[in-house]
Coordinates of C-alpha atoms in Angstrom, one line a residue:
Chain A
M1 CA -27.9 -113.8 161.9
K2 CA -29.1 -117.3 162.9
I3 CA -27.0 -119.0 165.6
F4 CA -27.7 -122.5 166.8
V5 CA -26.0 -123.4 170.1
T6 CA -25.7 -127.1 171.2
V7 CA -24.5 -129.1 174.0
G8 CA -24.9 -132.5 172.8
T9 CA -26.2 -134.9 175.7
T10 CA -24.1 -133.2 178.4
K11 CA -25.1 -130.4 180.2
F12 CA -23.0 -127.1 179.9
D13 CA -24.5 -124.5 181.9
H14 CA -21.8 -122.0 182.1
L15 CA -21.8 -121.6 178.4
I16 CA -25.6 -121.4 178.0
K17 CA -25.7 -118.9 180.8
F18 CA -23.0 -116.8 179.3
L19 CA -24.3 -116.7 175.8
D20 CA -27.9 -116.1 177.0
T21 CA -26.9 -113.0 178.9
S22 CA -24.2 -111.9 176.6
L23 CA -25.3 -112.4 173.0
D24 CA -26.9 -109.4 171.1
K25 CA -30.7 -109.5 171.1
S26 CA -30.6 -108.8 167.3
Y27 CA -29.3 -112.3 166.8
D28 CA -31.8 -115.1 166.2
V29 CA -30.6 -117.7 168.7
L30 CA -31.8 -121.1 169.5
F31 CA -30.3 -123.2 172.4
Q32 CA -30.1 -127.0 172.8
I33 CA -29.4 -127.4 176.5
A34 CA -29.8 -131.2 177.0
E35 CA -30.5 -131.8 180.9
G36 CA -28.8 -128.2 181.8
N37 CA -30.2 -126.7 184.9
Y38 CA -30.0 -123.2 183.5
K39 CA -32.9 -122.4 181.5
P40 CA -32.4 -119.5 178.9
I41 CA -34.6 -116.3 179.4
N42 CA -33.6 -114.1 176.5
F43 CA -33.8 -116.6 173.7
P44 CA -35.7 -119.8 173.1
Y45 CA -34.5 -123.2 173.8
I46 CA -34.9 -126.9 173.3
K47 CA -33.7 -129.8 175.4
Y48 CA -32.9 -132.2 172.4
T49 CA -33.8 -132.4 168.8
N50 CA -34.3 -135.4 166.4
N51 CA -33.4 -133.2 163.6
I52 CA -30.0 -132.0 164.5
K53 CA -29.0 -131.7 160.9
G54 CA -32.0 -129.6 160.0
Q55 CA -31.0 -127.1 162.8
Y56 CA -27.5 -126.9 161.4
D57 CA -28.7 -126.3 157.9
N58 CA -31.1 -123.5 159.3
S59 CA -28.3 -121.7 161.0
D60 CA -25.5 -119.3 159.8
L61 CA -23.3 -120.2 162.7
V62 CA -23.1 -123.2 165.2
I63 CA -21.5 -122.7 168.5
C64 CA -21.0 -126.3 170.0
H65 CA -19.4 -128.2 172.7
A66 CA -16.3 -130.0 171.5
G67 CA -17.9 -133.5 171.4
A68 CA -16.8 -135.8 168.7
G69 CA -20.4 -136.4 167.3
S70 CA -21.1 -132.6 166.9
I71 CA -17.8 -131.8 165.6
F72 CA -17.3 -134.4 163.0
E73 CA -20.9 -133.8 161.7
L74 CA -20.3 -130.2 161.4
L75 CA -16.9 -130.7 159.7
S76 CA -18.4 -133.0 157.2
L77 CA -21.4 -130.6 156.3
N78 CA -18.5 -127.9 155.9
K79 CA -20.4 -125.6 158.3
S80 CA -19.2 -122.6 160.0
F81 CA -18.8 -123.3 163.8
F82 CA -17.2 -122.5 167.0
A83 CA -16.1 -125.3 169.2
V84 CA -16.0 -124.6 173.1
P85 CA -14.5 -127.4 175.2
N86 CA -16.9 -128.3 178.2
L87 CA -14.6 -127.7 181.1
D88 CA -17.6 -128.0 183.5
R89 CA -16.6 -131.8 183.0
V90 CA -13.9 -133.1 185.3
D91 CA -12.0 -135.0 182.6
K92 CA -11.3 -132.2 180.1
H93 CA -11.1 -134.6 177.5
Q94 CA -12.8 -132.2 175.0
L95 CA -9.5 -130.2 174.9
E96 CA -8.2 -132.9 172.8
I97 CA -10.5 -132.6 169.7
C98 CA -10.1 -128.7 170.0
Q99 CA -6.3 -129.2 169.7
Y100 CA -6.9 -131.2 166.6
L101 CA -9.1 -128.6 165.1
K102 CA -6.6 -125.9 166.0
S103 CA -3.6 -127.7 164.6
N104 CA -5.4 -128.5 161.4
N105 CA -7.1 -125.2 161.2
Y106 CA -10.5 -126.9 160.7
A107 CA -12.6 -124.6 162.9
L108 CA -12.3 -122.0 165.6
F109 CA -11.6 -123.3 169.1
C110 CA -12.9 -120.8 171.6
E111 CA -10.5 -121.2 174.7
N112 CA -12.7 -118.6 176.6
Y113 CA -16.2 -117.4 176.3
D114 CA -15.2 -113.7 175.6
M115 CA -13.5 -115.0 172.6
I116 CA -16.9 -116.3 171.2
L117 CA -18.3 -112.7 171.1
E118 CA -15.2 -111.2 169.4
S119 CA -15.3 -113.9 166.8
I120 CA -18.9 -113.7 165.8
I121 CA -18.3 -110.2 164.7
K122 CA -15.3 -111.4 162.7
L123 CA -16.8 -114.6 161.3
N124 CA -16.4 -113.6 157.6
D125 CA -12.7 -112.9 158.1
F126 CA -11.9 -116.6 159.1
K127 CA -10.6 -118.9 156.5
F128 CA -10.5 -122.6 157.5
N129 CA -9.0 -125.7 155.8
K130 CA -11.6 -128.0 154.3
F131 CA -12.0 -131.3 156.2
K132 CA -11.6 -134.6 154.4
K133 CA -13.2 -137.5 156.3
D134 CA -11.2 -140.8 156.3
S135 CA -14.4 -143.0 156.7
F136 CA -14.4 -146.1 158.7
F137 CA -13.1 -149.0 156.4
K138 CA -13.3 -151.9 158.8
F139 CA -16.8 -152.9 158.3
D140 CA -16.2 -156.1 156.4
E141 CA -13.4 -157.2 158.8
I142 CA -15.7 -156.9 161.6
A143 CA -18.6 -158.5 159.8
D144 CA -16.2 -161.5 159.2
I145 CA -15.4 -161.6 163.0
I146 CA -19.1 -161.7 163.9
Q147 CA -20.0 -164.2 161.2
N148 CA -17.1 -166.6 162.5
L149 CA -18.2 -166.4 166.0
I150 CA -22.0 -166.6 165.4
K151 CA -22.7 -169.4 162.9
Chain B
M1 CA -30.0 -173.8 175.2
K2 CA -29.0 -170.2 175.4
D3 CA -29.3 -167.8 172.4
K4 CA -26.0 -166.9 170.9
V5 CA -25.6 -162.9 171.0
V6 CA -23.4 -160.1 170.3
L7 CA -23.0 -157.8 173.3
C8 CA -22.6 -154.1 172.2
V9 CA -21.8 -151.6 174.9
Y10 CA -22.0 -148.1 173.8
G11 CA -22.9 -145.8 177.0
E12 CA -24.3 -142.6 175.6
G13 CA -23.7 -139.5 173.3
G14 CA -21.0 -139.9 170.6
H15 CA -20.3 -143.4 171.8
R16 CA -24.0 -144.3 171.0
A17 CA -23.9 -142.5 167.8
E18 CA -20.7 -144.5 166.7
M19 CA -22.4 -147.9 167.6
G20 CA -25.3 -146.7 165.6
E21 CA -23.2 -146.1 162.5
L22 CA -21.4 -149.4 162.9
L23 CA -24.5 -151.6 163.2
K24 CA -26.4 -149.7 160.6
S25 CA -23.5 -150.7 157.8
P26 CA -25.2 -153.1 155.2
K27 CA -22.4 -155.8 155.8
I28 CA -22.7 -155.9 159.5
K29 CA -26.5 -155.7 159.2
S30 CA -26.5 -158.8 156.9
V31 CA -24.4 -160.9 159.3
L32 CA -26.7 -160.1 162.2
K33 CA -30.0 -160.5 160.4
D34 CA -32.0 -162.9 162.5
K35 CA -29.5 -162.8 165.4
K36 CA -29.8 -161.3 168.6
I37 CA -27.9 -158.2 169.9
V38 CA -27.9 -157.2 173.5
S39 CA -26.8 -153.8 174.4
I40 CA -25.6 -151.9 177.5
Y41 CA -26.3 -148.1 177.6
E42 CA -26.4 -145.6 180.2
N43 CA -28.5 -142.5 181.0
N44 CA -31.6 -143.2 179.0
D45 CA -29.7 -142.7 175.7
F46 CA -30.4 -145.9 173.7
L47 CA -30.4 -147.2 170.3
D48 CA -34.1 -148.0 169.7
F49 CA -33.4 -150.6 166.8
I50 CA -31.7 -153.1 169.4
D51 CA -34.4 -155.1 170.9
I52 CA -32.5 -156.2 174.2
K53 CA -31.3 -153.4 176.3
Y54 CA -29.7 -153.0 179.6
E55 CA -29.2 -149.6 181.3
F56 CA -26.2 -149.5 183.6
P57 CA -26.3 -147.2 186.5
I58 CA -23.9 -144.3 186.4
I59 CA -20.5 -145.3 188.0
R60 CA -18.7 -141.9 186.9
S61 CA -19.9 -138.5 187.5
K62 CA -18.7 -136.2 184.7
Y63 CA -18.8 -133.3 187.1
S64 CA -17.3 -134.4 190.4
F65 CA -14.6 -136.7 191.5
L66 CA -16.2 -137.2 194.9
R67 CA -19.5 -138.2 193.2
T68 CA -17.4 -140.6 191.1
I69 CA -16.2 -142.4 194.2
I70 CA -19.8 -142.5 195.6
F71 CA -21.4 -143.8 192.4
F72 CA -18.8 -146.4 192.0
I73 CA -19.1 -147.7 195.6
I74 CA -23.0 -147.8 195.3
N75 CA -23.2 -148.9 191.7
L76 CA -20.4 -151.4 191.0
F77 CA -22.3 -154.4 192.4
K78 CA -25.4 -153.3 190.5
C79 CA -23.2 -153.4 187.2
L80 CA -21.6 -156.7 188.1
Y81 CA -25.1 -158.1 188.9
L82 CA -26.2 -157.1 185.3
I83 CA -23.3 -158.6 183.8
F84 CA -24.0 -161.8 185.6
I85 CA -27.5 -161.6 184.5
I86 CA -26.4 -161.2 180.7
H87 CA -23.9 -164.1 181.1
K88 CA -26.5 -166.4 182.6
K89 CA -29.3 -165.6 180.2
Y90 CA -27.3 -165.5 177.0
D91 CA -24.3 -167.2 175.1
V92 CA -22.5 -164.1 174.5
K93 CA -19.9 -164.6 171.5
L94 CA -18.7 -161.3 170.9
V95 CA -18.4 -158.0 172.9
I96 CA -18.2 -154.7 170.8
S97 CA -17.7 -151.3 172.5
T98 CA -17.2 -148.0 171.3
G99 CA -15.1 -146.8 174.3
P100 CA -17.3 -145.5 177.1
G101 CA -16.2 -146.0 180.7
I102 CA -18.9 -148.5 181.2
S103 CA -17.4 -150.9 178.7
V104 CA -14.5 -151.7 181.0
L105 CA -16.3 -154.0 183.3
P106 CA -18.1 -156.1 180.8
S107 CA -15.3 -156.3 178.5
L108 CA -13.0 -157.4 181.2
F109 CA -15.5 -160.0 182.6
F110 CA -16.3 -161.6 179.1
Y111 CA -12.6 -161.6 178.0
L112 CA -11.5 -163.3 181.2
N113 CA -14.4 -166.0 180.1
S114 CA -12.8 -166.5 176.8
V115 CA -15.1 -164.3 174.8
K116 CA -13.8 -162.3 172.0
V117 CA -13.9 -158.5 172.5
I118 CA -13.6 -155.7 170.0
F119 CA -12.9 -152.3 171.5
I120 CA -13.2 -149.3 169.2
E121 CA -11.6 -146.1 170.7
N122 CA -13.8 -143.1 170.7
S123 CA -13.0 -140.7 167.9
C124 CA -12.6 -137.8 170.4
W125 CA -9.3 -139.0 171.3
F126 CA -6.1 -138.2 169.4
Y127 CA -3.2 -137.6 171.7
K128 CA -3.9 -139.3 174.9
Q129 CA -5.3 -142.7 176.2
S130 CA -8.7 -142.7 177.5
Y131 CA -9.3 -144.3 180.8
S132 CA -11.1 -147.2 179.0
G133 CA -8.5 -147.6 176.5
F134 CA -5.8 -147.5 179.2
F135 CA -7.4 -150.3 181.1
L136 CA -8.5 -152.5 178.3
K137 CA -5.7 -152.4 175.8
Y138 CA -4.4 -155.6 177.4
F139 CA -7.8 -157.3 177.6
V140 CA -9.2 -157.2 174.0
D141 CA -8.7 -159.1 171.0
Y142 CA -9.0 -156.4 168.5
F143 CA -8.4 -152.7 169.4
Y144 CA -9.4 -150.1 166.7
V145 CA -8.3 -146.5 166.8
Q146 CA -10.3 -143.9 164.6
N147 CA -7.5 -141.4 164.5
K148 CA -4.2 -141.9 163.1
E149 CA -2.5 -139.8 165.7
L150 CA -3.4 -142.5 168.3
K151 CA -1.3 -145.1 166.6
I152 CA 1.8 -143.4 168.3
I153 CA 0.5 -144.3 171.8
Y154 CA -1.2 -147.6 170.8
P155 CA 1.3 -149.0 168.5
K156 CA -0.4 -152.4 168.3
S157 CA -3.9 -150.9 167.5
I158 CA -5.6 -151.1 164.2
Y159 CA -6.4 -148.1 162.4
S160 CA -10.0 -148.0 161.2
G161 CA -11.0 -144.7 159.8
K162 CA -13.9 -142.6 161.5
L163 CA -17.4 -143.9 162.1
L164 CA -18.9 -140.3 162.5

Protein backbone atom coordinates (compact mmCIF):
# COMPACT_ATOMS: atom_id res chain seq x y z
CA MET A 1 0.00 0.00 0.00
CA LYS A 2 1.24 3.45 -0.93
CA ILE A 3 0.77 6.00 1.86
CA PHE A 4 1.45 9.71 1.53
CA VAL A 5 1.70 11.69 4.76
CA THR A 6 1.39 15.47 4.45
CA VAL A 7 1.51 18.26 7.03
CA GLY A 8 1.02 21.25 4.73
CA THR A 9 3.13 24.28 5.60
CA THR A 10 3.15 23.86 9.38
CA LYS A 11 5.45 21.39 11.10
CA PHE A 12 3.85 18.46 12.89
CA ASP A 13 6.77 16.53 14.37
CA HIS A 14 4.78 14.33 16.75
CA LEU A 15 2.76 12.82 13.92
CA ILE A 16 5.77 12.30 11.65
CA LYS A 17 7.83 10.70 14.41
CA PHE A 18 4.98 8.43 15.49
CA LEU A 19 4.28 7.20 11.95
CA ASP A 20 7.96 6.84 11.05
CA THR A 21 8.54 4.59 14.03
CA SER A 22 5.20 2.75 14.02
CA LEU A 23 4.18 2.06 10.43
CA ASP A 24 4.85 -1.39 9.10
CA LYS A 25 7.93 -1.39 6.87
CA SER A 26 6.03 -3.25 4.17
CA TYR A 27 4.12 -0.04 3.40
CA ASP A 28 5.46 2.28 0.70
CA VAL A 29 5.45 5.57 2.61
CA LEU A 30 6.44 9.11 1.67
CA PHE A 31 6.44 11.93 4.22
CA GLN A 32 6.03 15.63 3.44
CA ILE A 33 7.34 17.31 6.60
CA ALA A 34 7.53 21.09 5.85
CA GLU A 35 10.06 22.66 8.25
CA GLY A 36 9.72 19.89 10.81
CA ASN A 37 12.68 19.21 13.10
CA TYR A 38 12.16 15.44 13.11
CA LYS A 39 13.56 13.81 9.97
CA PRO A 40 12.18 10.33 9.21
CA ILE A 41 14.75 7.55 9.31
CA ASN A 42 12.69 4.58 8.15
CA PHE A 43 10.96 6.06 5.11
CA PRO A 44 11.80 8.75 2.53
CA TYR A 45 10.69 12.31 3.04
CA ILE A 46 10.38 15.64 1.23
CA LYS A 47 9.95 19.09 2.72
CA TYR A 48 7.45 20.37 0.15
CA THR A 49 6.22 19.43 -3.30
CA ASN A 50 5.05 21.47 -6.25
CA ASN A 51 2.87 18.58 -7.35
CA ILE A 52 0.76 17.66 -4.36
CA LYS A 53 -2.06 16.41 -6.57
CA GLY A 54 0.36 14.01 -8.27
CA GLN A 55 1.33 12.67 -4.84
CA TYR A 56 -2.34 12.21 -3.94
CA ASP A 57 -3.05 10.44 -7.23
CA ASN A 58 -0.08 8.17 -6.69
CA SER A 59 -1.21 7.06 -3.21
CA ASP A 60 -3.71 4.52 -1.96
CA LEU A 61 -4.14 6.43 1.28
CA VAL A 62 -3.30 9.95 2.41
CA ILE A 63 -2.76 10.78 6.07
CA CYS A 64 -2.90 14.54 6.48
CA HIS A 65 -2.98 17.32 9.00
CA ALA A 66 -6.45 18.85 9.26
CA GLY A 67 -5.67 22.01 7.31
CA ALA A 68 -8.41 23.40 5.08
CA GLY A 69 -6.26 23.39 1.92
CA SER A 70 -5.38 19.71 2.20
CA ILE A 71 -8.81 18.56 3.38
CA PHE A 72 -10.91 20.28 0.71
CA GLU A 73 -8.59 19.22 -2.11
CA LEU A 74 -8.73 15.61 -0.94
CA LEU A 75 -12.51 15.75 -0.57
CA SER A 76 -12.85 17.21 -4.07
CA LEU A 77 -10.67 14.40 -5.45
CA ASN A 78 -12.78 11.83 -3.60
CA LYS A 79 -9.56 10.39 -2.16
CA SER A 80 -9.30 8.05 0.82
CA PHE A 81 -7.69 9.94 3.66
CA PHE A 82 -7.37 10.19 7.41
CA ALA A 83 -7.31 13.64 8.97
CA VAL A 84 -5.21 14.18 12.07
CA PRO A 85 -5.62 17.53 13.90
CA ASN A 86 -2.31 19.22 14.58
CA LEU A 87 -2.56 19.62 18.34
CA ASP A 88 1.09 20.68 18.51
CA ARG A 89 -0.34 24.10 17.65
CA VAL A 90 -1.55 26.29 20.51
CA ASP A 91 -4.77 27.33 18.78
CA LYS A 92 -6.20 23.78 18.24
CA HIS A 93 -8.38 25.20 15.45
CA GLN A 94 -7.94 22.10 13.27
CA LEU A 95 -10.43 20.36 15.53
CA GLU A 96 -13.12 22.50 13.85
CA ILE A 97 -12.70 20.93 10.42
CA CYS A 98 -12.38 17.47 11.99
CA GLN A 99 -15.73 17.96 13.68
CA TYR A 100 -17.15 18.95 10.28
CA LEU A 101 -15.71 15.80 8.64
CA LYS A 102 -17.06 13.62 11.40
CA SER A 103 -20.55 15.12 11.55
CA ASN A 104 -20.94 14.80 7.77
CA ASN A 105 -19.16 11.43 7.57
CA TYR A 106 -16.80 12.66 4.85
CA ALA A 107 -13.57 11.13 6.14
CA LEU A 108 -11.99 9.53 9.16
CA PHE A 109 -10.92 11.92 11.88
CA CYS A 110 -8.16 10.29 13.94
CA GLU A 111 -8.43 11.66 17.44
CA ASN A 112 -5.31 9.81 18.55
CA TYR A 113 -2.34 8.36 16.74
CA ASP A 114 -3.05 4.73 17.63
CA MET A 115 -6.35 5.07 15.78
CA ILE A 116 -4.38 5.65 12.55
CA LEU A 117 -2.68 2.25 12.77
CA GLU A 118 -5.93 0.45 13.57
CA SER A 119 -7.75 2.23 10.76
CA ILE A 120 -5.21 1.45 8.02
CA ILE A 121 -5.96 -2.24 8.48
CA LYS A 122 -9.71 -1.56 8.23
CA LEU A 123 -9.41 0.95 5.38
CA ASN A 124 -11.67 -0.95 2.99
CA ASP A 125 -14.43 -1.25 5.60
CA PHE A 126 -15.08 2.48 5.79
CA LYS A 127 -17.94 3.98 3.84
CA PHE A 128 -18.02 7.76 3.61
CA ASN A 129 -20.47 10.24 2.15
CA LYS A 130 -19.50 11.91 -1.09
CA PHE A 131 -18.55 15.56 -0.69
CA LYS A 132 -20.30 18.07 -2.92
CA LYS A 133 -18.38 21.30 -3.12
CA ASP A 134 -20.39 24.50 -2.93
CA SER A 135 -17.98 26.55 -5.03
CA PHE A 136 -17.27 30.21 -4.48
CA PHE A 137 -19.90 32.26 -6.32
CA LYS A 138 -18.99 35.82 -5.34
CA PHE A 139 -16.26 36.45 -7.93
CA ASP A 140 -18.46 38.82 -9.96
CA GLU A 141 -19.55 40.73 -6.87
CA ILE A 142 -15.94 41.22 -5.73
CA ALA A 143 -14.83 42.11 -9.26
CA ASP A 144 -17.51 44.83 -9.35
CA ILE A 145 -16.32 46.21 -6.01
CA ILE A 146 -12.74 46.35 -7.34
CA GLN A 147 -13.82 47.94 -10.61
CA ASN A 148 -15.82 50.64 -8.85
CA LEU A 149 -12.89 51.55 -6.62
CA ILE A 150 -10.09 51.47 -9.18
CA LYS A 151 -11.27 53.19 -12.30
CA MET B 1 0.88 60.86 -7.95
CA LYS B 2 0.62 57.54 -6.16
CA ASP B 3 -0.54 54.38 -7.95
CA LYS B 4 -4.01 53.11 -7.08
CA VAL B 5 -3.61 49.58 -5.76
CA VAL B 6 -5.46 46.66 -4.21
CA LEU B 7 -3.77 45.34 -1.08
CA CYS B 8 -4.07 41.57 -0.65
CA VAL B 9 -3.23 40.12 2.77
CA TYR B 10 -2.94 36.35 2.83
CA GLY B 11 -0.37 35.15 5.34
CA GLU B 12 0.56 31.58 4.40
CA GLY B 13 -0.74 28.03 3.79
CA GLY B 14 -4.50 27.75 3.26
CA HIS B 15 -4.90 31.54 3.41
CA ARG B 16 -2.41 31.90 0.55
CA ALA B 17 -4.09 29.14 -1.45
CA GLU B 18 -7.47 30.85 -1.07
CA MET B 19 -6.11 34.22 -2.19
CA GLY B 20 -4.53 32.48 -5.19
CA GLU B 21 -7.90 31.01 -6.17
CA LEU B 22 -9.61 34.36 -5.79
CA LEU B 23 -7.10 36.27 -7.90
CA LYS B 24 -6.96 33.59 -10.59
CA SER B 25 -10.67 33.87 -11.34
CA PRO B 26 -11.12 35.23 -14.89
CA LYS B 27 -13.48 38.04 -13.84
CA ILE B 28 -11.18 39.35 -11.12
CA LYS B 29 -8.13 38.89 -13.34
CA SER B 30 -9.77 41.01 -16.00
CA VAL B 31 -10.59 43.92 -13.67
CA LEU B 32 -7.08 43.82 -12.22
CA LYS B 33 -5.41 43.68 -15.63
CA ASP B 34 -2.83 46.51 -15.85
CA LYS B 35 -3.51 47.37 -12.20
CA LYS B 36 -1.04 46.99 -9.38
CA ILE B 37 -1.57 44.47 -6.60
CA VAL B 38 0.39 44.83 -3.38
CA SER B 39 0.54 41.81 -1.11
CA ILE B 40 1.38 41.02 2.49
CA TYR B 41 2.49 37.50 3.31
CA GLU B 42 4.46 35.72 6.01
CA ASN B 43 6.97 32.94 6.46
CA ASN B 44 8.37 33.07 2.91
CA ASP B 45 5.12 31.60 1.55
CA PHE B 46 4.13 34.01 -1.22
CA LEU B 47 2.12 34.07 -4.45
CA ASP B 48 4.77 34.52 -7.11
CA PHE B 49 2.44 36.08 -9.69
CA ILE B 50 2.01 39.19 -7.52
CA ASP B 51 4.79 41.65 -8.25
CA ILE B 52 4.83 43.79 -5.13
CA LYS B 53 5.29 41.77 -1.98
CA TYR B 54 5.88 42.70 1.65
CA GLU B 55 6.81 39.99 4.12
CA PHE B 56 5.44 40.62 7.59
CA PRO B 57 7.48 39.44 10.56
CA ILE B 58 5.86 36.71 12.64
CA ILE B 59 3.68 38.21 15.39
CA ARG B 60 2.04 34.99 16.52
CA SER B 61 3.73 31.69 17.36
CA LYS B 62 1.68 28.64 16.45
CA TYR B 63 3.37 26.64 19.18
CA SER B 64 3.75 28.82 22.26
CA PHE B 65 1.78 31.60 23.98
CA LEU B 66 4.98 32.94 25.54
CA ARG B 67 6.64 33.24 22.13
CA THR B 68 3.52 34.98 20.82
CA ILE B 69 3.88 37.66 23.51
CA ILE B 70 7.59 38.07 22.72
CA PHE B 71 7.07 38.14 18.93
CA PHE B 72 4.19 40.57 19.31
CA ILE B 73 6.22 43.02 21.41
CA ILE B 74 9.26 42.79 19.11
CA ASN B 75 7.48 42.81 15.77
CA LEU B 76 4.41 44.98 16.28
CA PHE B 77 6.31 48.13 15.38
CA LYS B 78 7.94 46.47 12.35
CA CYS B 79 4.45 45.61 11.08
CA LEU B 80 3.17 49.12 11.70
CA TYR B 81 6.22 50.49 9.91
CA LEU B 82 5.54 48.30 6.85
CA ILE B 83 1.88 49.37 6.82
CA PHE B 84 2.99 52.99 6.99
CA ILE B 85 5.42 52.43 4.09
CA ILE B 86 2.62 50.91 1.96
CA HIS B 87 0.28 53.78 2.90
CA LYS B 88 2.93 56.35 1.99
CA LYS B 89 3.95 54.73 -1.28
CA TYR B 90 0.59 53.66 -2.72
CA ASP B 91 -2.98 54.88 -2.93
CA VAL B 92 -4.62 51.79 -1.44
CA LYS B 93 -8.21 51.63 -2.66
CA LEU B 94 -9.20 48.24 -1.32
CA VAL B 95 -7.89 45.68 1.17
CA ILE B 96 -8.77 42.03 0.60
CA SER B 97 -7.80 39.40 3.13
CA THR B 98 -8.43 35.69 3.41
CA GLY B 99 -8.43 35.74 7.18
CA PRO B 100 -4.90 35.30 8.55
CA GLY B 101 -3.95 36.82 11.90
CA ILE B 102 -1.63 39.27 10.17
CA SER B 103 -4.63 40.80 8.37
CA VAL B 104 -5.91 42.47 11.56
CA LEU B 105 -3.50 45.40 11.70
CA PRO B 106 -3.52 46.40 8.00
CA SER B 107 -7.31 45.95 7.70
CA LEU B 108 -7.94 48.05 10.78
CA PHE B 109 -5.42 50.71 9.75
CA PHE B 110 -6.83 51.17 6.26
CA TYR B 111 -10.46 50.89 7.39
CA LEU B 112 -9.83 53.77 9.81
CA ASN B 113 -8.35 55.64 6.84
CA SER B 114 -11.62 55.24 4.90
CA VAL B 115 -10.34 52.47 2.64
CA LYS B 116 -12.83 49.70 1.78
CA VAL B 117 -12.02 46.32 3.31
CA ILE B 118 -13.12 42.85 2.22
CA PHE B 119 -12.60 40.04 4.72
CA ILE B 120 -13.08 36.42 3.66
CA GLU B 121 -13.09 34.11 6.67
CA ASN B 122 -10.85 31.10 6.14
CA SER B 123 -12.67 27.91 5.16
CA CYS B 124 -11.28 26.01 8.15
CA TRP B 125 -13.77 27.72 10.46
CA PHE B 126 -17.25 26.25 10.93
CA TYR B 127 -18.49 26.65 14.49
CA LYS B 128 -16.33 29.32 16.16
CA GLN B 129 -14.94 32.75 15.35
CA SER B 130 -11.29 33.05 14.39
CA TYR B 131 -9.25 35.66 16.26
CA SER B 132 -9.10 37.82 13.13
CA GLY B 133 -12.84 37.43 12.45
CA PHE B 134 -13.61 38.24 16.07
CA PHE B 135 -11.59 41.49 15.93
CA LEU B 136 -12.43 42.58 12.40
CA LYS B 137 -16.14 41.89 12.10
CA TYR B 138 -16.95 45.50 13.06
CA PHE B 139 -14.16 47.04 10.96
CA VAL B 140 -14.73 45.68 7.46
CA ASP B 141 -17.14 46.65 4.70
CA TYR B 142 -17.76 43.15 3.33
CA PHE B 143 -17.50 40.06 5.53
CA TYR B 144 -17.73 36.78 3.61
CA VAL B 145 -17.97 33.30 5.12
CA GLN B 146 -17.20 30.15 3.15
CA ASN B 147 -19.17 27.76 5.36
CA LYS B 148 -22.91 28.08 5.91
CA GLU B 149 -22.46 26.97 9.53
CA LEU B 150 -20.79 30.33 10.27
CA LYS B 151 -23.91 32.32 9.44
CA ILE B 152 -25.14 31.45 12.95
CA ILE B 153 -22.26 33.23 14.66
CA TYR B 154 -21.82 35.96 12.03
CA PRO B 155 -25.47 36.79 11.18
CA LYS B 156 -24.55 39.83 9.08
CA SER B 157 -21.96 37.99 7.02
CA ILE B 158 -22.34 37.11 3.34
CA TYR B 159 -22.20 33.44 2.42
CA SER B 160 -19.86 32.96 -0.54
CA GLY B 161 -19.22 29.25 -1.09
CA LYS B 162 -15.75 27.76 -0.89
CA LEU B 163 -12.63 29.00 -2.65
CA LEU B 164 -10.74 25.72 -2.20
